[in-house]
PDB file of C-alpha atoms in Angstrom:
ATOM      1  CA  CYS E 493     -14.579  10.612  -5.885  1.00  0.00           C
ATOM      2  CA  LEU E 494     -12.090  11.339  -8.655  1.00  0.00           C
ATOM      3  CA  ALA E 495      -9.918  13.322  -6.229  1.00  0.00           C
ATOM      4  CA  VAL E 496      -9.280  10.077  -4.372  1.00  0.00           C
ATOM      5  CA  ILE E 497      -7.544   8.399  -7.323  1.00  0.00           C
ATOM      6  CA  PHE E 498      -6.406  11.280  -9.551  1.00  0.00           C
ATOM      7  CA  PHE E 499      -4.102  14.154  -8.706  1.00  0.00           C
ATOM      8  CA  GLN E 500      -6.383  17.024  -7.686  1.00  0.00           C
ATOM      9  CA  LEU E 501      -6.309  20.150  -9.843  1.00  0.00           C
ATOM     10  CA  TYR E 502      -6.985  23.329  -7.865  1.00  0.00           C
ATOM     11  CA  GLY E 503      -6.724  25.773 -10.746  1.00  0.00           C
ATOM     12  CA  TYR E 504      -5.023  26.773 -13.988  1.00  0.00           C
ATOM     13  CA  CYS E 505      -4.387  29.812 -16.157  1.00  0.00           C
ATOM     14  CA  TYR E 506      -3.150  30.652 -19.635  1.00  0.00           C
ATOM     15  CA  GLN E 507      -0.414  33.214 -20.146  1.00  0.00           C
ATOM     16  CA  ASP E 508       1.006  34.342 -23.458  1.00  0.00           C
ATOM     17  CA  SER E 509       4.570  35.583 -23.789  1.00  0.00           C
ATOM     18  CA  ASN E 510       6.859  36.489 -26.651  1.00  0.00           C
ATOM     19  CA  ASP E 511       9.031  33.449 -26.091  1.00  0.00           C
ATOM     20  CA  ILE E 512       6.444  30.780 -25.257  1.00  0.00           C
ATOM     21  CA  PRO E 513       2.919  31.349 -26.561  1.00  0.00           C
ATOM     22  CA  ASP E 514      -0.121  29.686 -25.023  1.00  0.00           C
ATOM     23  CA  THR E 515       1.636  28.798 -21.775  1.00  0.00           C
ATOM     24  CA  LEU E 516      -0.523  26.803 -19.367  1.00  0.00           C
ATOM     25  CA  THR E 517       0.169  26.974 -15.619  1.00  0.00           C
ATOM     26  CA  THR E 518      -1.560  24.535 -13.291  1.00  0.00           C
ATOM     27  CA  ILE E 519      -1.931  24.490  -9.502  1.00  0.00           C
ATOM     28  CA  THR E 520      -2.253  20.998  -8.052  1.00  0.00           C
ATOM     29  CA  GLU E 521      -2.139  19.339  -4.669  1.00  0.00           C
ATOM     30  CA  LEU E 522       1.274  18.470  -3.271  1.00  0.00           C
ATOM     31  CA  GLY E 523       2.340  14.836  -3.528  1.00  0.00           C
ATOM     32  CA  SER E 524       5.494  12.866  -2.773  1.00  0.00           C
ATOM     33  CA  PRO E 525       7.406  11.195  -5.624  1.00  0.00           C
ATOM     34  CA  LEU E 526       7.139   7.427  -5.634  1.00  0.00           C
ATOM     35  CA  GLU E 527      10.430   5.871  -4.470  1.00  0.00           C
ATOM     36  CA  MET E 528      10.221   2.079  -4.447  1.00  0.00           C
ATOM     37  CA  ILE E 529      13.219   1.610  -2.135  1.00  0.00           C
ATOM     38  CA  GLN E 530      11.646   3.921   0.445  1.00  0.00           C
ATOM     39  CA  LEU E 531       8.312   2.137   0.136  1.00  0.00           C
ATOM     40  CA  LEU E 532       9.952  -1.219   0.857  1.00  0.00           C
ATOM     41  CA  GLN E 533      11.208   0.238   4.141  1.00  0.00           C
ATOM     42  CA  THR E 534       7.714   1.238   5.283  1.00  0.00           C
ATOM     43  CA  SER E 535       5.293  -0.964   7.176  1.00  0.00           C
ATOM     44  CA  TRP E 536       3.337  -3.613   5.328  1.00  0.00           C
ATOM     45  CA  GLU E 537       0.080  -1.884   6.296  1.00  0.00           C
ATOM     46  CA  ASP E 538       1.137   1.280   4.458  1.00  0.00           C
ATOM     47  CA  ARG E 539       2.169  -0.703   1.391  1.00  0.00           C
ATOM     48  CA  PHE E 540      -1.143  -2.548   1.488  1.00  0.00           C
ATOM     49  CA  ARG E 541      -2.928   0.808   1.515  1.00  0.00           C
ATOM     50  CA  ILE E 542      -1.001   1.980  -1.552  1.00  0.00           C
ATOM     51  CA  CYS E 543      -1.876  -1.207  -3.447  1.00  0.00           C
ATOM     52  CA  LEU E 544      -5.523  -0.814  -2.449  1.00  0.00           C
ATOM     53  CA  SER E 545      -5.632   2.743  -3.790  1.00  0.00           C
ATOM     54  CA  LEU E 546      -3.988   1.543  -7.017  1.00  0.00           C
ATOM     55  CA  VAL E 547      -6.624  -1.164  -7.517  1.00  0.00           C
ATOM     56  CA  ARG E 548      -9.392   1.391  -6.912  1.00  0.00           C
ATOM     57  CA  LEU E 549      -7.840   3.466  -9.680  1.00  0.00           C
ATOM     58  CA  LEU E 550      -7.652   0.478 -12.047  1.00  0.00           C
ATOM     59  CA  HIS E 551     -11.264  -0.429 -11.322  1.00  0.00           C
ATOM     60  CA  TYR E 552     -12.341   3.106 -12.204  1.00  0.00           C
ATOM     61  CA  LEU E 553     -10.287   3.089 -15.403  1.00  0.00           C
ATOM     62  CA  ALA E 554     -11.860  -0.210 -16.450  1.00  0.00           C
ATOM     63  CA  HIS E 555     -15.383   1.208 -15.986  1.00  0.00           C
ATOM     64  CA  SER E 556     -14.952   4.923 -16.674  1.00  0.00           C
ATOM     65  CA  PRO E 557     -17.661   6.989 -18.433  1.00  0.00           C
ATOM     66  CA  LEU E 558     -15.391   7.045 -21.494  1.00  0.00           C
ATOM     67  CA  GLY E 559     -15.052   3.287 -21.554  1.00  0.00           C
ATOM     68  CA  SER E 560     -12.100   1.127 -20.564  1.00  0.00           C
ATOM     69  CA  VAL E 561      -8.969   3.288 -20.239  1.00  0.00           C
ATOM     70  CA  THR E 562      -5.405   1.997 -20.357  1.00  0.00           C
ATOM     71  CA  LEU E 563      -2.273   3.793 -19.180  1.00  0.00           C
ATOM     72  CA  LEU E 564       0.271   3.187 -21.925  1.00  0.00           C
ATOM     73  CA  ASP E 565       3.138   4.642 -19.873  1.00  0.00           C
ATOM     74  CA  PHE E 566       2.422   2.724 -16.668  1.00  0.00           C
ATOM     75  CA  ARG E 567       5.473   3.283 -14.476  1.00  0.00           C
ATOM     76  CA  PRO E 568       6.069   4.424 -10.879  1.00  0.00           C
ATOM     77  CA  ARG E 569       7.147   7.879 -12.034  1.00  0.00           C
ATOM     78  CA  GLN E 570       3.573   8.534 -13.227  1.00  0.00           C
ATOM     79  CA  PHE E 571       2.270   8.312  -9.654  1.00  0.00           C
ATOM     80  CA  VAL E 572       2.634  10.244  -6.408  1.00  0.00           C
ATOM     81  CA  ILE E 573       1.627   9.564  -2.806  1.00  0.00           C
ATOM     82  CA  VAL E 574      -0.815  11.947  -1.114  1.00  0.00           C
ATOM     83  CA  ASN E 575      -1.691  11.234   2.532  1.00  0.00           C
ATOM     84  CA  GLY E 576      -0.728   7.599   2.127  1.00  0.00           C
ATOM     85  CA  GLU E 577      -2.788   7.095  -1.034  1.00  0.00           C
ATOM     86  CA  LEU E 578      -1.434   6.471  -4.523  1.00  0.00           C
ATOM     87  CA  LYS E 579      -2.609   8.893  -7.211  1.00  0.00           C
ATOM     88  CA  VAL E 580      -1.895   9.110 -10.925  1.00  0.00           C
ATOM     89  CA  THR E 581      -0.536  12.440 -12.161  1.00  0.00           C
ATOM     90  CA  ASP E 582      -0.005  11.975 -15.904  1.00  0.00           C
ATOM     91  CA  LEU E 583      -2.801  10.994 -18.279  1.00  0.00           C
ATOM     92  CA  ASP E 584      -1.055  12.122 -21.473  1.00  0.00           C
ATOM     93  CA  ASP E 585      -0.564   8.516 -22.549  1.00  0.00           C
ATOM     94  CA  ALA E 586      -4.022   7.255 -21.595  1.00  0.00           C
ATOM     95  CA  SER E 587      -6.026   5.545 -24.331  1.00  0.00           C
ATOM     96  CA  ILE E 588      -9.608   4.331 -24.676  1.00  0.00           C
ATOM     97  CA  GLU E 589      -8.983   2.438 -27.896  1.00  0.00           C
ATOM     98  CA  GLU E 590      -9.475  -1.319 -27.610  1.00  0.00           C
ATOM     99  CA  SER E 591      -7.434  -3.102 -30.289  1.00  0.00           C
ATOM    100  CA  SER E 592      -9.377  -4.371 -33.289  1.00  0.00           C
ATOM    101  CA  CYS E 593      -9.000  -8.008 -34.331  1.00  0.00           C
ATOM    102  CA  THR E 594     -10.186 -10.705 -36.695  1.00  0.00           C
ATOM    103  CA  SER E 595      -8.842 -13.639 -34.629  1.00  0.00           C
ATOM    104  CA  ASN E 596      -7.360 -14.347 -31.214  1.00  0.00           C
ATOM    105  CA  SER E 597      -3.850 -14.127 -32.634  1.00  0.00           C
ATOM    106  CA  ASP E 598      -4.425 -10.404 -33.192  1.00  0.00           C
ATOM    107  CA  CYS E 599      -4.889  -9.986 -29.429  1.00  0.00           C
ATOM    108  CA  PHE E 600      -1.323 -10.819 -28.507  1.00  0.00           C
ATOM    109  CA  MET E 601       0.124  -8.846 -25.586  1.00  0.00           C
ATOM    110  CA  GLU E 602       3.877  -8.925 -25.098  1.00  0.00           C
ATOM    111  CA  PHE E 603       5.656  -8.015 -21.865  1.00  0.00           C
ATOM    112  CA  PRO E 604       9.323  -8.441 -20.856  1.00  0.00           C
ATOM    113  CA  ALA E 605       8.667 -11.553 -18.733  1.00  0.00           C
ATOM    114  CA  ARG E 606       5.306 -12.869 -19.926  1.00  0.00           C
ATOM    115  CA  ASN E 607       2.994 -12.816 -22.923  1.00  0.00           C
ATOM    116  CA  PHE E 608      -0.787 -13.122 -23.193  1.00  0.00           C
ATOM    117  CA  THR E 609      -3.276 -13.844 -25.930  1.00  0.00           C
ATOM    118  CA  LEU E 610      -6.779 -12.565 -25.276  1.00  0.00           C
ATOM    119  CA  PRO E 611      -9.975 -13.631 -27.049  1.00  0.00           C
ATOM    120  CA  CYS E 612     -11.284 -11.676 -30.012  1.00  0.00           C
ATOM    121  CA  SER E 613     -14.931 -10.712 -29.542  1.00  0.00           C
ATOM    122  CA  VAL E 614     -17.665 -11.042 -32.153  1.00  0.00           C
ATOM    123  CA  GLU E 615     -17.543  -7.248 -32.471  1.00  0.00           C
ATOM    124  CA  GLY E 616     -13.922  -7.510 -33.640  1.00  0.00           C
ATOM    125  CA  ARG E 617     -12.311  -6.113 -30.475  1.00  0.00           C
ATOM    126  CA  CYS E 618      -9.787  -7.715 -28.135  1.00  0.00           C
ATOM    127  CA  GLN E 619     -11.717  -8.444 -24.955  1.00  0.00           C
ATOM    128  CA  ASN E 620     -10.595  -6.461 -21.906  1.00  0.00           C
ATOM    129  CA  MET E 621      -7.158  -5.713 -23.339  1.00  0.00           C
ATOM    130  CA  ASN E 622      -6.943  -2.276 -21.723  1.00  0.00           C
ATOM    131  CA  GLU E 623      -7.895  -3.633 -18.312  1.00  0.00           C
ATOM    132  CA  LYS E 624      -5.523  -6.593 -18.619  1.00  0.00           C
ATOM    133  CA  ARG E 625      -2.623  -4.335 -19.589  1.00  0.00           C
ATOM    134  CA  ASN E 626      -3.204  -2.120 -16.553  1.00  0.00           C
ATOM    135  CA  LEU E 627      -3.485  -5.077 -14.188  1.00  0.00           C
ATOM    136  CA  TYR E 628      -0.345  -6.786 -15.375  1.00  0.00           C
ATOM    137  CA  ASN E 629       1.640  -3.555 -15.218  1.00  0.00           C
ATOM    138  CA  ALA E 630       0.354  -3.045 -11.665  1.00  0.00           C
ATOM    139  CA  TYR E 631       1.545  -6.565 -10.881  1.00  0.00           C
ATOM    140  CA  ARG E 632       5.044  -6.171 -12.316  1.00  0.00           C
ATOM    141  CA  PHE E 633       5.697  -2.634 -11.033  1.00  0.00           C
ATOM    142  CA  PHE E 634       3.865  -2.668  -7.687  1.00  0.00           C
ATOM    143  CA  PHE E 635       2.210  -5.827  -6.384  1.00  0.00           C
ATOM    144  CA  THR E 636       5.159  -8.159  -6.852  1.00  0.00           C
ATOM    145  CA  TYR E 637       7.322  -5.860  -4.698  1.00  0.00           C
ATOM    146  CA  LEU E 638       4.964  -4.234  -2.203  1.00  0.00           C
ATOM    147  CA  LEU E 639       2.511  -6.983  -1.252  1.00  0.00           C
ATOM    148  CA  PRO E 640       4.484 -10.181  -0.451  1.00  0.00           C
ATOM    149  CA  HIS E 641       7.429  -8.492   1.281  1.00  0.00           C
ATOM    150  CA  SER E 642       7.097  -8.988   5.093  1.00  0.00           C
ATOM    151  CA  ALA E 643       3.363  -9.647   4.757  1.00  0.00           C
ATOM    152  CA  PRO E 644       1.473 -11.344   7.616  1.00  0.00           C
ATOM    153  CA  SER E 645       1.614 -15.103   7.184  1.00  0.00           C
ATOM    154  CA  SER E 646      -2.144 -15.367   7.679  1.00  0.00           C
ATOM    155  CA  LEU E 647      -2.680 -13.281   4.535  1.00  0.00           C
ATOM    156  CA  ARG E 648      -0.437 -15.353   2.266  1.00  0.00           C
ATOM    157  CA  PRO E 649      -3.342 -17.293   0.667  1.00  0.00           C
ATOM    158  CA  LEU E 650      -5.108 -14.012  -0.112  1.00  0.00           C
ATOM    159  CA  LEU E 651      -1.954 -12.502  -1.622  1.00  0.00           C
ATOM    160  CA  ASP E 652      -1.469 -15.589  -3.777  1.00  0.00           C
ATOM    161  CA  LYS E 653      -4.951 -15.046  -5.217  1.00  0.00           C
ATOM    162  CA  ILE E 654      -4.119 -11.414  -5.985  1.00  0.00           C
ATOM    163  CA  VAL E 655      -0.875 -12.381  -7.693  1.00  0.00           C
ATOM    164  CA  ASN E 656      -2.647 -15.053  -9.749  1.00  0.00           C
ATOM    165  CA  ALA E 657      -5.368 -12.594 -10.751  1.00  0.00           C
ATOM    166  CA  THR E 658      -2.933  -9.883 -11.887  1.00  0.00           C
ATOM    167  CA  GLY E 659       0.211 -11.724 -12.984  1.00  0.00           C
ATOM    168  CA  ASN E 660      -1.372 -14.658 -14.799  1.00  0.00           C
ATOM    169  CA  ARG E 661      -4.059 -15.088 -17.396  1.00  0.00           C
ATOM    170  CA  ASN E 662      -7.062 -16.597 -15.665  1.00  0.00           C
ATOM    171  CA  LYS E 663     -10.809 -16.113 -15.526  1.00  0.00           C
ATOM    172  CA  HIS E 664     -10.529 -13.826 -12.475  1.00  0.00           C
ATOM    173  CA  GLY E 665      -8.057 -11.442 -14.101  1.00  0.00           C
ATOM    174  CA  ASN E 666     -10.089  -8.256 -13.739  1.00  0.00           C
ATOM    175  CA  ALA E 667      -9.950  -5.178 -11.541  1.00  0.00           C
ATOM    176  CA  LYS E 668     -13.315  -5.819  -9.893  1.00  0.00           C
ATOM    177  CA  TYR E 669     -12.197  -9.193  -8.542  1.00  0.00           C
ATOM    178  CA  VAL E 670      -8.846  -7.838  -7.294  1.00  0.00           C
ATOM    179  CA  LEU E 671     -10.626  -4.895  -5.643  1.00  0.00           C
ATOM    180  CA  PHE E 672     -12.908  -7.383  -3.893  1.00  0.00           C
ATOM    181  CA  LEU E 673      -9.869  -9.272  -2.578  1.00  0.00           C
ATOM    182  CA  LEU E 674      -8.001  -6.180  -1.431  1.00  0.00           C
ATOM    183  CA  SER E 675     -10.864  -4.161   0.021  1.00  0.00           C
ATOM    184  CA  PRO E 676     -10.797  -3.951   3.836  1.00  0.00           C
ATOM    185  CA  SER E 677     -13.872  -6.124   4.341  1.00  0.00           C
ATOM    186  CA  PRO E 678     -14.550  -7.668   7.779  1.00  0.00           C
ATOM    187  CA  SER E 679     -12.620 -10.809   6.805  1.00  0.00           C
ATOM    188  CA  VAL E 680      -9.567  -8.844   5.667  1.00  0.00           C
ATOM    189  CA  ASN E 681      -9.691  -6.548   8.681  1.00  0.00           C
ATOM    190  CA  SER E 682      -9.804  -9.530  11.000  1.00  0.00           C
ATOM    191  CA  GLU E 683      -6.622 -10.814   9.390  1.00  0.00           C
ATOM    192  CA  LEU E 684      -4.912  -7.423   9.559  1.00  0.00           C
ATOM    193  CA  THR E 685      -5.848  -6.924  13.196  1.00  0.00           C
ATOM    194  CA  GLN E 686      -5.884 -10.527  14.327  1.00  0.00           C
ATOM    195  CA  LYS E 687      -5.477 -11.036  18.042  1.00  0.00           C
ATOM    196  CA  CYS E 688      -2.404 -12.831  19.293  1.00  0.00           C
ATOM    197  CA  VAL E 689      -3.372 -15.718  21.583  1.00  0.00           C
ATOM    198  CA  LYS E 690       0.072 -17.101  22.287  1.00  0.00           C
ATOM    199  CA  SER E 691       1.156 -17.072  25.919  1.00  0.00           C
ATOM    200  CA  ALA E 692       3.907 -14.630  26.831  1.00  0.00           C
ATOM    201  CA  ASN E 693       7.334 -15.949  27.747  1.00  0.00           C
ATOM    202  CA  ALA E 694       7.860 -13.204  30.315  1.00  0.00           C
ATOM    203  CA  LYS E 695       5.694 -11.204  32.660  1.00  0.00           C
ATOM    204  CA  TYR E 696       5.297  -7.462  32.298  1.00  0.00           C
ATOM    205  CA  ARG E 697       4.499  -4.837  34.893  1.00  0.00           C
ATOM    206  CA  ARG E 698       1.873  -2.304  33.812  1.00  0.00           C
ATOM    207  CA  VAL E 699       2.656   1.368  34.539  1.00  0.00           C
ATOM    208  CA  PRO E 700      -0.325   3.581  33.614  1.00  0.00           C
ATOM    209  CA  GLU E 701       0.082   7.186  32.434  1.00  0.00           C
ATOM    210  CA  ALA E 702       3.797   6.741  31.898  1.00  0.00           C
ATOM    211  CA  PHE E 703       6.277   7.052  29.040  1.00  0.00           C
ATOM    212  CA  ILE E 704       9.948   6.188  28.436  1.00  0.00           C
ATOM    213  CA  PRO E 705      11.410   9.117  26.448  1.00  0.00           C
ATOM    214  CA  ASP E 706      14.779   7.546  25.659  1.00  0.00           C
ATOM    215  CA  GLU E 707      16.182   4.000  25.494  1.00  0.00           C
ATOM    216  CA  ASN E 708      15.352   3.630  21.813  1.00  0.00           C
ATOM    217  CA  TYR E 709      16.647   0.991  19.440  1.00  0.00           C
ATOM    218  CA  ARG E 710      16.047   0.603  15.745  1.00  0.00           C
ATOM    219  CA  CYS E 711      13.958  -2.155  14.213  1.00  0.00           C
ATOM    220  CA  TRP E 712      12.444  -2.883  10.831  1.00  0.00           C
ATOM    221  CA  PRO E 713       9.893  -1.985   9.663  1.00  0.00           C
ATOM    222  CA  SER E 714       9.343   0.994  11.929  1.00  0.00           C
ATOM    223  CA  TYR E 715       7.120   4.064  11.738  1.00  0.00           C
ATOM    224  CA  HIS E 716       9.938   6.057  13.393  1.00  0.00           C
ATOM    225  CA  HIS E 717      13.396   6.244  11.808  1.00  0.00           C
ATOM    226  CA  LYS E 718      15.211   6.682  15.157  1.00  0.00           C
ATOM    227  CA  GLY E 719      13.313   4.108  17.188  1.00  0.00           C
ATOM    228  CA  CYS E 720      11.212   0.979  17.070  1.00  0.00           C
ATOM    229  CA  LEU E 721       7.588   2.047  16.547  1.00  0.00           C
ATOM    230  CA  LEU E 722       5.290  -0.748  15.368  1.00  0.00           C
ATOM    231  CA  SER E 723       1.557  -1.378  15.176  1.00  0.00           C
ATOM    232  CA  VAL E 724      -0.172  -4.060  17.263  1.00  0.00           C
ATOM    233  CA  PHE E 725      -3.692  -5.352  17.784  1.00  0.00           C
ATOM    234  CA  ASP E 726      -3.462  -5.505  21.565  1.00  0.00           C
ATOM    235  CA  VAL E 727      -1.098  -5.912  24.511  1.00  0.00           C
ATOM    236  CA  ASN E 728      -0.639  -9.630  23.846  1.00  0.00           C
ATOM    237  CA  GLU E 729       0.773  -8.940  20.396  1.00  0.00           C
ATOM    238  CA  ALA E 730       3.044  -6.221  21.816  1.00  0.00           C
ATOM    239  CA  ILE E 731       4.360  -8.720  24.367  1.00  0.00           C
ATOM    240  CA  GLU E 732       5.071 -11.244  21.635  1.00  0.00           C
ATOM    241  CA  ILE E 733       6.972  -8.637  19.605  1.00  0.00           C
ATOM    242  CA  CYS E 734       8.990  -7.487  22.615  1.00  0.00           C
ATOM    243  CA  ASP E 735       9.854 -11.096  23.456  1.00  0.00           C
ATOM    244  CA  SER E 736      11.125 -11.581  19.894  1.00  0.00           C
ATOM    245  CA  TYR E 737      13.756  -8.823  20.295  1.00  0.00           C
ATOM    246  CA  SER E 738      16.602  -9.612  22.683  1.00  0.00           C
ATOM    247  CA  GLN E 739      17.197  -5.895  23.372  1.00  0.00           C
ATOM    248  CA  CYS E 740      13.538  -5.160  24.204  1.00  0.00           C
ATOM    249  CA  LYS E 741      12.933  -4.653  27.929  1.00  0.00           C
ATOM    250  CA  ALA E 742       9.779  -2.517  27.822  1.00  0.00           C
ATOM    251  CA  PHE E 743       7.166  -1.056  25.491  1.00  0.00           C
ATOM    252  CA  VAL E 744       4.869   1.968  25.524  1.00  0.00           C
ATOM    253  CA  LEU E 745       1.294   1.958  24.210  1.00  0.00           C
ATOM    254  CA  THR E 746       0.372   5.267  22.585  1.00  0.00           C
ATOM    255  CA  ASN E 747      -3.068   6.646  21.791  1.00  0.00           C
ATOM    256  CA  GLN E 748      -2.272   6.733  18.067  1.00  0.00           C
ATOM    257  CA  THR E 749      -3.523   4.204  15.536  1.00  0.00           C
ATOM    258  CA  THR E 750      -2.793   3.276  11.939  1.00  0.00           C
ATOM    259  CA  TRP E 751      -5.348   3.572   9.142  1.00  0.00           C
ATOM    260  CA  THR E 752      -6.547   0.020   9.890  1.00  0.00           C
ATOM    261  CA  GLY E 753      -7.087   0.802  13.574  1.00  0.00           C
ATOM    262  CA  ARG E 754      -3.992  -0.937  14.951  1.00  0.00           C
ATOM    263  CA  GLN E 755      -2.337   0.762  17.920  1.00  0.00           C
ATOM    264  CA  LEU E 756       1.172   2.250  17.640  1.00  0.00           C
ATOM    265  CA  VAL E 757       3.661   1.034  20.245  1.00  0.00           C
ATOM    266  CA  PHE E 758       7.213   2.145  21.076  1.00  0.00           C
ATOM    267  CA  PHE E 759       9.570  -0.679  22.024  1.00  0.00           C
ATOM    268  CA  LYS E 760      12.410   0.200  24.422  1.00  0.00           C
ATOM    269  CA  MET E 761      15.649  -1.464  25.470  1.00  0.00           C
ATOM    270  CA  ALA E 762      15.476  -0.225  29.106  1.00  0.00           C
ATOM    271  CA  SER E 763      13.130   1.423  31.602  1.00  0.00           C
ATOM    272  CA  ASN E 764      15.550   3.420  33.758  1.00  0.00           C
ATOM    273  CA  HIS E 765      13.843   6.764  33.137  1.00  0.00           C
ATOM    274  CA  ILE E 766      10.031   6.780  33.196  1.00  0.00           C
ATOM    275  CA  MET E 767       8.138  10.062  32.899  1.00  0.00           C
ATOM    276  CA  PRO E 768       4.457  10.875  33.504  1.00  0.00           C
ATOM    277  CA  ASP E 769       2.260  10.989  30.407  1.00  0.00           C
ATOM    278  CA  PRO E 770      -1.541  10.760  30.641  1.00  0.00           C
ATOM    279  CA  ASP E 771      -1.888   9.490  27.055  1.00  0.00           C
ATOM    280  CA  LYS E 772       0.440   6.488  27.314  1.00  0.00           C
ATOM    281  CA  ILE E 773       0.798   3.186  29.164  1.00  0.00           C
ATOM    282  CA  THR E 774       4.168   1.541  29.758  1.00  0.00           C
ATOM    283  CA  TYR E 775       4.823  -2.180  30.213  1.00  0.00           C
ATOM    284  CA  VAL E 776       8.131  -3.195  31.786  1.00  0.00           C
ATOM    285  CA  LYS E 777       9.529  -6.691  31.520  1.00  0.00           C
ATOM    286  CA  VAL E 778       9.947  -8.274  34.955  1.00  0.00           C
ATOM    287  CA  THR E 779      13.188 -10.184  35.332  1.00  0.00           C
ATOM    288  CA  ASP E 780      13.480 -13.152  37.670  1.00  0.00           C
TER     289      ASP E 780
END
């Protein structure tokens, strides 16, 4: 379970030398550095997955066996991406100390853009300060950039709730509630994979077991840097996407899916060269 949210340690060894005594060498899994600009160029589904893995981490930290843990140095450089999931790599600045207090004024939290005052408990500790610090840092470093940008319009109300729960002080400002909102429950999955029911503006000819190897054009966001590769729920949604691009004249359904189960589709600007491929289906726009 911990390997899902923390960087996995495969092994370590101590080695003494004359220059550097007590040297510790660790062997860990390979992860990709977190580059926010690159993340903004990925699909919204992938960014949603990263935010989901981050909330799972925050929920664990809030309810760890050691108590509530806060990451004092909560910045993108402390995380890496492994197989599409966000993992924390540096726990040197983690703390389990909840601030002591005699009144609410002692529980003042100051951030560059917003401040909070939390209640002081009867035990003389600031209530949920560690969890609140983690959540707000997740909001200002991750959620505010990765979630709203090019998100499906049908999920806007849900994203507003997440922003309110992490970026503002309210009764739902805890990791458990945000995890409930973000988790791919049946209601969320139905929004992510909602079926397009709009009628197509053009008719398409179905060519089974066929693929168009060339005729690529670039679109954003795309799973392929040299072409237009997007995820769809079904053929109707692919038709709607193709109709929205003036250069799109055909599209190819692959047998690959995203982590949410949506099908990957190549969109093409011509269909002059069609090749046999048993794993793909091509749809060609029929011109009048």
